[in-house]
Amino acid sequence: MIQRELFPDGSETVTESVTVTQQTVRRTYPQKWASYNRAQVQEKEQFQQLLCALCAGIEEPPRATTGRPRIPMNDATFAAVFKVYSTLSGRRFSSDLRDAQEKGYIENAPHYNSVFRCLENENLTPILQQLITRSSLPLRALETEFAVDSTGFTSSRFHRWFDVKYGQPRQEHDWVKAHIACGVRTNIVTAVEIHERNSNDIPLLPALVDATAVNFDVLEVSADKQYASENNFQAIARIGATAYIPFRSGTTGRIGGLFAKAFHYFNLYREDFLAHYHRRSNIESTIMMIKTKFGDHVRSKTDVAMKNEVLAKILAHNICCLISAMHELGISPEFGTCPKTIALASQLA
């Protein structure tokens, strides 16, 4: 903009102003397309190999002496997780099970109704939780920073009630709520807790970080502001990590202790805090990866089956993260002495 100013003596002053517009530079992360393509092309085959290796370590419960022979627990677990990975209905998935049997991943291809009954088995829940933990172990040398959050998976069940105030019936979807901890570099899920749908997030953080600290060297834990409590700051400090949790507006540090220390750091060193807290966005990516690939809903109808289906989704996600790390980072996961993963490691070497 140019501005001219005339004076009585005939002199003139010309003022020229320049407006500088600051352009925001968006940070991008390059994709290793060659490694990504190899991982995607070989994923289904390598998924079965890794899942078979994980299931090989399942301890078989004592067999009943009467009645029809039961499907081996390792075959039942393989079939249930592979079915969830495929996102197909039980009937259309039957051909994939027959193919897995021909390749030696399972002893016998179970009927699709048997797969449904496996998901309804309460004994499957601790097995899936153990497999999620085992599937994360090959990446423990890469992960030292973790994030915690929760998410819901809708179901086909409904809760119905009569609204007295408005004089009409109402309904809403039932859902399964999963509380997870994940590594912010590889998006691997290291711990998971599933409780009733209206469970509070705050009390579940200590269990997630304690379970993660058993197998990982935890240096940082990030979570959103709803997790800001003295108990959670103490739980994170107890494992030797630093908490990066923001605070709600109106919060004061009068409570003292670690809560006050974290509150003052949050206010005095905001830029440094946000540089660490930004890594928490990776757990949003983890949740989106699970829901985009395996669905944001569950097909099962019973409480136990819905819980097991969500755990199977998370286990399938972990195995896919391992496959990506194998091709992009060059890791060679080996679960014990299972010949399936030893052969797979030799192929990648």
CSV table of C-alpha atoms in Angstrom, one decimal:
chain,number,residue,atom,x,y,z
A,1,MET,CA,0.0,0.0,0.0
A,2,ILE,CA,1.3,3.5,-1.0
A,3,GLN,CA,0.3,6.6,1.0
A,4,ARG,CA,1.1,10.2,-0.2
A,5,GLU,CA,1.1,13.2,2.1
A,6,LEU,CA,1.4,16.8,0.8
A,7,PHE,CA,2.7,19.8,2.8
A,8,PRO,CA,1.9,23.5,2.4
A,9,ASP,CA,5.5,24.2,1.2
A,10,GLY,CA,4.9,21.9,-1.7
A,11,SER,CA,7.0,19.0,-0.4
A,12,GLU,CA,5.6,15.5,-0.5
A,13,THR,CA,6.1,12.4,1.6
A,14,VAL,CA,5.5,8.9,0.1
A,15,THR,CA,5.0,6.0,2.5
A,16,GLU,CA,5.0,2.5,1.2
A,17,SER,CA,4.0,-0.4,3.4
A,18,VAL,CA,4.5,-4.1,2.6
A,19,THR,CA,2.3,-6.8,4.1
A,20,VAL,CA,4.1,-10.1,4.8
A,21,THR,CA,1.9,-13.2,4.9
A,22,GLN,CA,3.3,-16.0,6.9
A,23,GLN,CA,2.6,-19.4,5.2
A,24,THR,CA,2.2,-22.4,7.5
A,25,VAL,CA,4.4,-25.3,6.4
A,26,ARG,CA,2.8,-28.7,6.9
A,27,ARG,CA,5.2,-31.4,8.0
A,28,THR,CA,4.9,-34.5,5.9
A,29,TYR,CA,6.3,-38.0,6.5
A,30,PRO,CA,7.6,-39.8,3.4
A,31,GLN,CA,6.2,-43.3,2.7
A,32,LYS,CA,8.6,-46.1,1.8
A,33,TRP,CA,6.5,-47.4,-1.0
A,34,ALA,CA,8.7,-50.3,-2.0
A,35,SER,CA,8.6,-51.8,1.6
A,36,TYR,CA,4.9,-50.9,1.9
A,37,ASN,CA,4.0,-52.7,-1.3
A,38,ARG,CA,5.9,-55.8,-0.4
A,39,ALA,CA,4.2,-55.9,3.0
A,40,GLN,CA,0.7,-55.5,1.5
A,41,VAL,CA,1.2,-58.1,-1.3
A,42,GLN,CA,2.5,-60.7,1.2
A,43,GLU,CA,0.4,-59.8,4.2
A,44,LYS,CA,-2.3,-62.5,4.1
A,45,GLU,CA,0.3,-65.4,3.8
A,46,GLN,CA,2.6,-64.0,6.4
A,47,PHE,CA,-0.3,-63.2,8.7
A,48,GLN,CA,-1.2,-66.9,8.7
A,49,GLN,CA,2.4,-67.9,9.4
A,50,LEU,CA,2.8,-65.5,12.3
A,51,LEU,CA,-0.7,-66.4,13.7
A,52,CYS,CA,0.1,-70.1,13.5
A,53,ALA,CA,3.4,-69.5,15.4
A,54,LEU,CA,1.6,-67.6,18.1
A,55,CYS,CA,-1.1,-70.2,18.5
A,56,ALA,CA,1.5,-73.0,18.7
A,57,GLY,CA,2.4,-71.9,22.2
A,58,ILE,CA,-1.2,-72.2,23.5
A,59,GLU,CA,-1.5,-74.8,26.3
A,60,GLU,CA,-4.2,-77.3,25.6
A,61,PRO,CA,-6.7,-77.8,28.4
A,62,PRO,CA,-7.4,-81.3,29.6
A,63,ARG,CA,-9.7,-83.2,27.2
A,64,ALA,CA,-13.1,-84.5,28.2
A,65,THR,CA,-13.3,-88.3,28.4
A,66,THR,CA,-16.9,-88.3,27.1
A,67,GLY,CA,-18.8,-86.6,24.3
A,68,ARG,CA,-17.5,-85.5,20.9
A,69,PRO,CA,-13.8,-84.7,20.6
A,70,ARG,CA,-13.2,-81.0,21.1
A,71,ILE,CA,-11.4,-78.8,18.5
A,72,PRO,CA,-7.8,-78.2,19.7
A,73,MET,CA,-7.5,-74.7,21.3
A,74,ASN,CA,-4.7,-73.6,19.0
A,75,ASP,CA,-6.8,-74.4,15.9
A,76,ALA,CA,-9.9,-72.8,17.4
A,77,THR,CA,-8.0,-69.6,18.2
A,78,PHE,CA,-6.3,-69.5,14.8
A,79,ALA,CA,-9.7,-69.9,13.1
A,80,ALA,CA,-11.4,-67.2,15.2
A,81,VAL,CA,-8.7,-64.6,14.7
A,82,PHE,CA,-8.2,-65.4,11.0
A,83,LYS,CA,-12.0,-65.0,10.6
A,84,VAL,CA,-12.0,-61.6,12.2
A,85,TYR,CA,-9.0,-60.6,10.0
A,86,SER,CA,-10.8,-61.6,6.9
A,87,THR,CA,-13.9,-59.5,7.7
A,88,LEU,CA,-16.0,-62.1,6.0
A,89,SER,CA,-19.1,-63.9,7.2
A,90,GLY,CA,-18.6,-67.3,8.8
A,91,ARG,CA,-19.9,-69.2,5.7
A,92,ARG,CA,-17.9,-67.3,3.1
A,93,PHE,CA,-14.8,-67.7,5.3
A,94,SER,CA,-15.0,-71.5,5.2
A,95,SER,CA,-12.9,-71.7,2.0
A,96,ASP,CA,-10.1,-69.8,3.7
A,97,LEU,CA,-10.0,-72.3,6.5
A,98,ARG,CA,-9.8,-75.2,4.1
A,99,ASP,CA,-6.9,-73.4,2.4
A,100,ALA,CA,-5.2,-72.9,5.8
A,101,GLN,CA,-5.6,-76.6,6.5
A,102,GLU,CA,-4.0,-77.6,3.2
A,103,LYS,CA,-1.0,-75.4,4.0
A,104,GLY,CA,-0.6,-77.0,7.4
A,105,TYR,CA,-1.5,-74.0,9.6
A,106,ILE,CA,-4.3,-76.0,11.3
A,107,GLU,CA,-5.0,-79.7,11.7
A,108,ASN,CA,-8.6,-79.6,10.7
A,109,ALA,CA,-10.9,-76.9,9.2
A,110,PRO,CA,-13.7,-76.4,11.7
A,111,HIS,CA,-17.3,-75.8,10.8
A,112,TYR,CA,-18.3,-72.1,10.8
A,113,ASN,CA,-20.6,-72.7,13.7
A,114,SER,CA,-17.7,-74.1,15.7
A,115,VAL,CA,-15.8,-70.8,15.0
A,116,PHE,CA,-18.8,-68.9,16.4
A,117,ARG,CA,-18.8,-71.1,19.5
A,118,CYS,CA,-15.1,-70.5,20.0
A,119,LEU,CA,-15.7,-66.7,20.1
A,120,GLU,CA,-18.3,-67.4,22.8
A,121,ASN,CA,-15.9,-69.4,24.9
A,122,GLU,CA,-14.8,-67.5,28.1
A,123,ASN,CA,-11.5,-69.4,28.1
A,124,LEU,CA,-10.5,-67.7,24.9
A,125,THR,CA,-10.4,-64.2,26.5
A,126,PRO,CA,-7.2,-64.7,28.6
A,127,ILE,CA,-5.6,-66.5,25.6
A,128,LEU,CA,-6.2,-63.6,23.3
A,129,GLN,CA,-4.8,-61.1,25.9
A,130,GLN,CA,-1.7,-63.2,26.2
A,131,LEU,CA,-1.3,-63.4,22.4
A,132,ILE,CA,-1.6,-59.6,22.2
A,133,THR,CA,1.2,-59.2,24.7
A,134,ARG,CA,3.4,-61.9,22.9
A,135,SER,CA,2.8,-60.3,19.5
A,136,SER,CA,4.2,-56.9,20.8
A,137,LEU,CA,7.4,-58.4,22.1
A,138,PRO,CA,9.4,-58.4,18.8
A,139,LEU,CA,9.1,-54.5,18.8
A,140,ARG,CA,10.2,-53.9,22.4
A,141,ALA,CA,13.6,-52.6,21.3
A,142,LEU,CA,11.9,-49.9,19.2
A,143,GLU,CA,9.3,-48.6,21.6
A,144,THR,CA,10.0,-46.4,24.6
A,145,GLU,CA,7.2,-43.9,24.3
A,146,PHE,CA,3.6,-44.9,24.7
A,147,ALA,CA,0.1,-43.4,24.6
A,148,VAL,CA,-3.2,-44.4,26.3
A,149,ASP,CA,-6.8,-44.0,25.2
A,150,SER,CA,-10.1,-45.7,24.9
A,151,THR,CA,-12.5,-46.4,22.0
A,152,GLY,CA,-15.8,-48.1,21.4
A,153,PHE,CA,-17.0,-50.7,18.9
A,154,THR,CA,-20.7,-50.7,18.2
A,155,SER,CA,-22.8,-53.9,18.0
A,156,SER,CA,-26.2,-54.9,16.5
A,157,ARG,CA,-27.8,-55.0,20.0
A,158,PHE,CA,-29.9,-52.1,21.2
A,159,HIS,CA,-30.7,-50.7,24.6
A,160,ARG,CA,-34.4,-49.7,24.8
A,161,TRP,CA,-36.2,-47.6,27.4
A,162,PHE,CA,-39.3,-45.5,27.8
A,163,ASP,CA,-38.6,-41.8,28.2
A,164,VAL,CA,-41.1,-40.6,30.8
A,165,LYS,CA,-40.3,-36.9,30.2
A,166,TYR,CA,-41.2,-37.0,26.5
A,167,GLY,CA,-43.6,-39.9,26.6
A,168,GLN,CA,-42.0,-42.0,23.9
A,169,PRO,CA,-39.7,-45.0,23.7
A,170,ARG,CA,-36.0,-44.5,22.9
A,171,GLN,CA,-33.1,-46.8,21.9
A,172,GLU,CA,-29.4,-46.7,21.4
A,173,HIS,CA,-26.7,-49.1,20.1
A,174,ASP,CA,-24.9,-51.2,22.6
A,175,TRP,CA,-21.1,-51.1,22.3
A,176,VAL,CA,-17.8,-52.6,23.6
A,177,LYS,CA,-15.3,-50.2,25.1
A,178,ALA,CA,-11.6,-51.1,24.8
A,179,HIS,CA,-8.9,-49.3,26.8
A,180,ILE,CA,-5.5,-49.6,25.1
A,181,ALA,CA,-1.9,-48.6,25.4
A,182,CYS,CA,0.3,-48.5,22.2
A,183,GLY,CA,3.8,-47.6,21.1
A,184,VAL,CA,3.8,-44.3,19.2
A,185,ARG,CA,6.4,-45.4,16.7
A,186,THR,CA,5.0,-48.7,15.3
A,187,ASN,CA,1.4,-48.4,16.6
A,188,ILE,CA,1.8,-51.8,18.3
A,189,VAL,CA,-0.8,-52.4,21.1
A,190,THR,CA,1.1,-53.4,24.3
A,191,ALA,CA,-1.8,-53.7,26.7
A,192,VAL,CA,-5.6,-53.8,26.5
A,193,GLU,CA,-8.5,-53.7,29.1
A,194,ILE,CA,-12.1,-54.3,28.1
A,195,HIS,CA,-14.8,-53.4,30.6
A,196,GLU,CA,-18.5,-52.5,30.5
A,197,ARG,CA,-19.5,-49.8,28.1
A,198,ASN,CA,-19.8,-46.9,30.5
A,199,SER,CA,-16.6,-47.7,32.4
A,200,ASN,CA,-14.5,-44.7,33.5
A,201,ASP,CA,-11.2,-44.2,31.7
A,202,ILE,CA,-9.2,-42.7,34.6
A,203,PRO,CA,-8.9,-45.8,36.9
A,204,LEU,CA,-7.7,-48.0,34.1
A,205,LEU,CA,-4.5,-46.2,33.2
A,206,PRO,CA,-2.3,-47.7,36.0
A,207,ALA,CA,-3.1,-51.3,34.8
A,208,LEU,CA,-2.3,-50.4,31.2
A,209,VAL,CA,1.1,-48.8,32.0
A,210,ASP,CA,2.0,-51.5,34.5
A,211,ALA,CA,1.3,-54.3,31.9
A,212,THR,CA,3.4,-52.4,29.3
A,213,ALA,CA,6.3,-51.8,31.7
A,214,VAL,CA,6.6,-55.6,32.3
A,215,ASN,CA,8.0,-56.1,28.8
A,216,PHE,CA,9.0,-52.6,27.6
A,217,ASP,CA,11.4,-49.8,28.8
A,218,VAL,CA,8.8,-47.0,29.2
A,219,LEU,CA,10.2,-43.5,29.2
A,220,GLU,CA,7.1,-41.4,28.3
A,221,VAL,CA,3.4,-41.9,28.6
A,222,SER,CA,1.0,-39.5,26.9
A,223,ALA,CA,-2.8,-39.3,27.4
A,224,ASP,CA,-5.5,-36.7,27.0
A,225,LYS,CA,-6.8,-34.4,29.7
A,226,GLN,CA,-9.4,-36.8,31.1
A,227,TYR,CA,-6.6,-38.9,32.6
A,228,ALA,CA,-5.2,-36.1,34.6
A,229,SER,CA,-5.3,-37.3,38.2
A,230,GLU,CA,-2.8,-37.7,41.1
A,231,ASN,CA,-3.1,-41.5,41.0
A,232,ASN,CA,-2.3,-41.7,37.3
A,233,PHE,CA,0.8,-39.4,37.7
A,234,GLN,CA,2.0,-41.6,40.5
A,235,ALA,CA,1.4,-44.8,38.5
A,236,ILE,CA,3.5,-43.4,35.6
A,237,ALA,CA,6.3,-42.2,37.9
A,238,ARG,CA,6.3,-45.6,39.7
A,239,ILE,CA,7.6,-47.3,36.5
A,240,GLY,CA,10.2,-44.6,35.9
A,241,ALA,CA,8.4,-42.8,33.1
A,242,THR,CA,7.4,-39.2,32.5
A,243,ALA,CA,3.7,-38.3,32.1
A,244,TYR,CA,2.6,-35.8,29.4
A,245,ILE,CA,-1.1,-35.2,30.3
A,246,PRO,CA,-2.7,-31.8,29.7
A,247,PHE,CA,-5.1,-30.1,32.2
A,248,ARG,CA,-8.6,-28.8,31.9
A,249,SER,CA,-9.2,-25.1,32.1
A,250,GLY,CA,-9.8,-24.0,35.7
A,251,THR,CA,-7.5,-26.6,37.1
A,252,THR,CA,-5.2,-25.6,40.0
A,253,GLY,CA,-2.2,-27.3,41.5
A,254,ARG,CA,-3.5,-27.0,45.1
A,255,ILE,CA,-3.6,-30.8,45.4
A,256,GLY,CA,0.2,-30.9,45.6
A,257,GLY,CA,2.5,-33.8,44.8
A,258,LEU,CA,3.2,-34.9,41.3
A,259,PHE,CA,-0.1,-33.4,40.1
A,260,ALA,CA,1.1,-29.9,41.1
A,261,LYS,CA,4.5,-30.5,39.6
A,262,ALA,CA,3.1,-31.6,36.3
A,263,PHE,CA,0.6,-28.8,36.3
A,264,HIS,CA,3.3,-26.1,36.7
A,265,TYR,CA,5.4,-27.7,34.0
A,266,PHE,CA,2.4,-27.7,31.7
A,267,ASN,CA,1.9,-24.0,32.3
A,268,LEU,CA,5.5,-22.7,32.4
A,269,TYR,CA,7.0,-24.8,29.6
A,270,ARG,CA,4.0,-25.2,27.3
A,271,GLU,CA,6.0,-25.4,24.0
A,272,ASP,CA,8.2,-28.2,25.3
A,273,PHE,CA,5.2,-30.0,26.8
A,274,LEU,CA,3.3,-29.9,23.5
A,275,ALA,CA,6.4,-31.2,21.6
A,276,HIS,CA,6.1,-34.4,23.7
A,277,TYR,CA,2.4,-34.5,23.9
A,278,HIS,CA,2.0,-34.3,20.1
A,279,ARG,CA,3.1,-38.0,20.0
A,280,ARG,CA,-0.2,-38.9,21.6
A,281,SER,CA,-1.9,-38.4,18.3
A,282,ASN,CA,-0.4,-41.7,17.2
A,283,ILE,CA,-2.9,-43.6,19.3
A,284,GLU,CA,-5.6,-42.0,17.3
A,285,SER,CA,-3.9,-43.4,14.3
A,286,THR,CA,-3.8,-46.8,15.9
A,287,ILE,CA,-7.5,-46.8,16.7
A,288,MET,CA,-8.3,-45.6,13.1
A,289,MET,CA,-6.0,-48.4,11.7
A,290,ILE,CA,-7.9,-51.1,13.6
A,291,LYS,CA,-11.4,-49.7,12.7
A,292,THR,CA,-10.6,-49.0,9.1
A,293,LYS,CA,-9.1,-52.4,8.4
A,294,PHE,CA,-11.3,-54.6,10.6
A,295,GLY,CA,-14.4,-52.6,11.1
A,296,ASP,CA,-15.7,-50.3,13.8
A,297,HIS,CA,-18.5,-52.8,14.8
A,298,VAL,CA,-18.7,-56.3,16.0
A,299,ARG,CA,-20.9,-59.1,14.5
A,300,SER,CA,-21.2,-61.1,17.7
A,301,LYS,CA,-24.4,-60.9,19.9
A,302,THR,CA,-23.3,-62.1,23.4
A,303,ASP,CA,-21.1,-60.2,25.8
A,304,VAL,CA,-18.3,-62.7,25.8
A,305,ALA,CA,-18.2,-63.1,22.1
A,306,MET,CA,-18.2,-59.3,21.5
A,307,LYS,CA,-15.3,-58.9,23.9
A,308,ASN,CA,-13.4,-61.7,22.2
A,309,GLU,CA,-14.1,-60.3,18.8
A,310,VAL,CA,-12.6,-56.9,19.8
A,311,LEU,CA,-9.5,-58.7,21.2
A,312,ALA,CA,-9.2,-60.6,18.0
A,313,LYS,CA,-9.3,-57.3,16.0
A,314,ILE,CA,-6.5,-55.9,18.2
A,315,LEU,CA,-4.4,-59.1,17.8
A,316,ALA,CA,-4.9,-59.0,14.0
A,317,HIS,CA,-3.7,-55.4,14.0
A,318,ASN,CA,-0.6,-56.3,16.0
A,319,ILE,CA,0.3,-59.0,13.5
A,320,CYS,CA,-0.1,-56.5,10.6
A,321,CYS,CA,2.2,-54.1,12.5
A,322,LEU,CA,4.8,-56.9,12.8
A,323,ILE,CA,4.5,-57.6,9.0
A,324,SER,CA,5.1,-53.9,8.2
A,325,ALA,CA,8.1,-53.7,10.6
A,326,MET,CA,9.5,-56.9,9.0
A,327,HIS,CA,9.6,-55.2,5.6
A,328,GLU,CA,10.3,-51.6,6.6
A,329,LEU,CA,12.6,-52.1,9.6
A,330,GLY,CA,14.1,-55.5,8.9
A,331,ILE,CA,13.0,-57.2,12.2
A,332,SER,CA,12.7,-61.0,12.3
A,333,PRO,CA,10.1,-62.1,14.8
A,334,GLU,CA,10.5,-65.6,16.2
A,335,PHE,CA,8.1,-66.9,18.8
A,336,GLY,CA,10.0,-69.7,20.5
A,337,THR,CA,11.2,-72.5,18.2
A,338,CYS,CA,8.1,-72.6,16.0
A,339,PRO,CA,9.2,-73.7,12.5
A,340,LYS,CA,6.7,-71.4,10.8
A,341,THR,CA,8.4,-68.2,12.1
A,342,ILE,CA,11.9,-69.6,11.7
A,343,ALA,CA,11.2,-70.3,8.1
A,344,LEU,CA,9.7,-66.9,7.6
A,345,ALA,CA,12.7,-65.3,9.2
A,346,SER,CA,15.0,-67.2,6.9
A,347,GLN,CA,13.0,-66.0,3.9
A,348,LEU,CA,13.5,-62.3,4.9
A,349,ALA,CA,17.2,-62.7,5.8
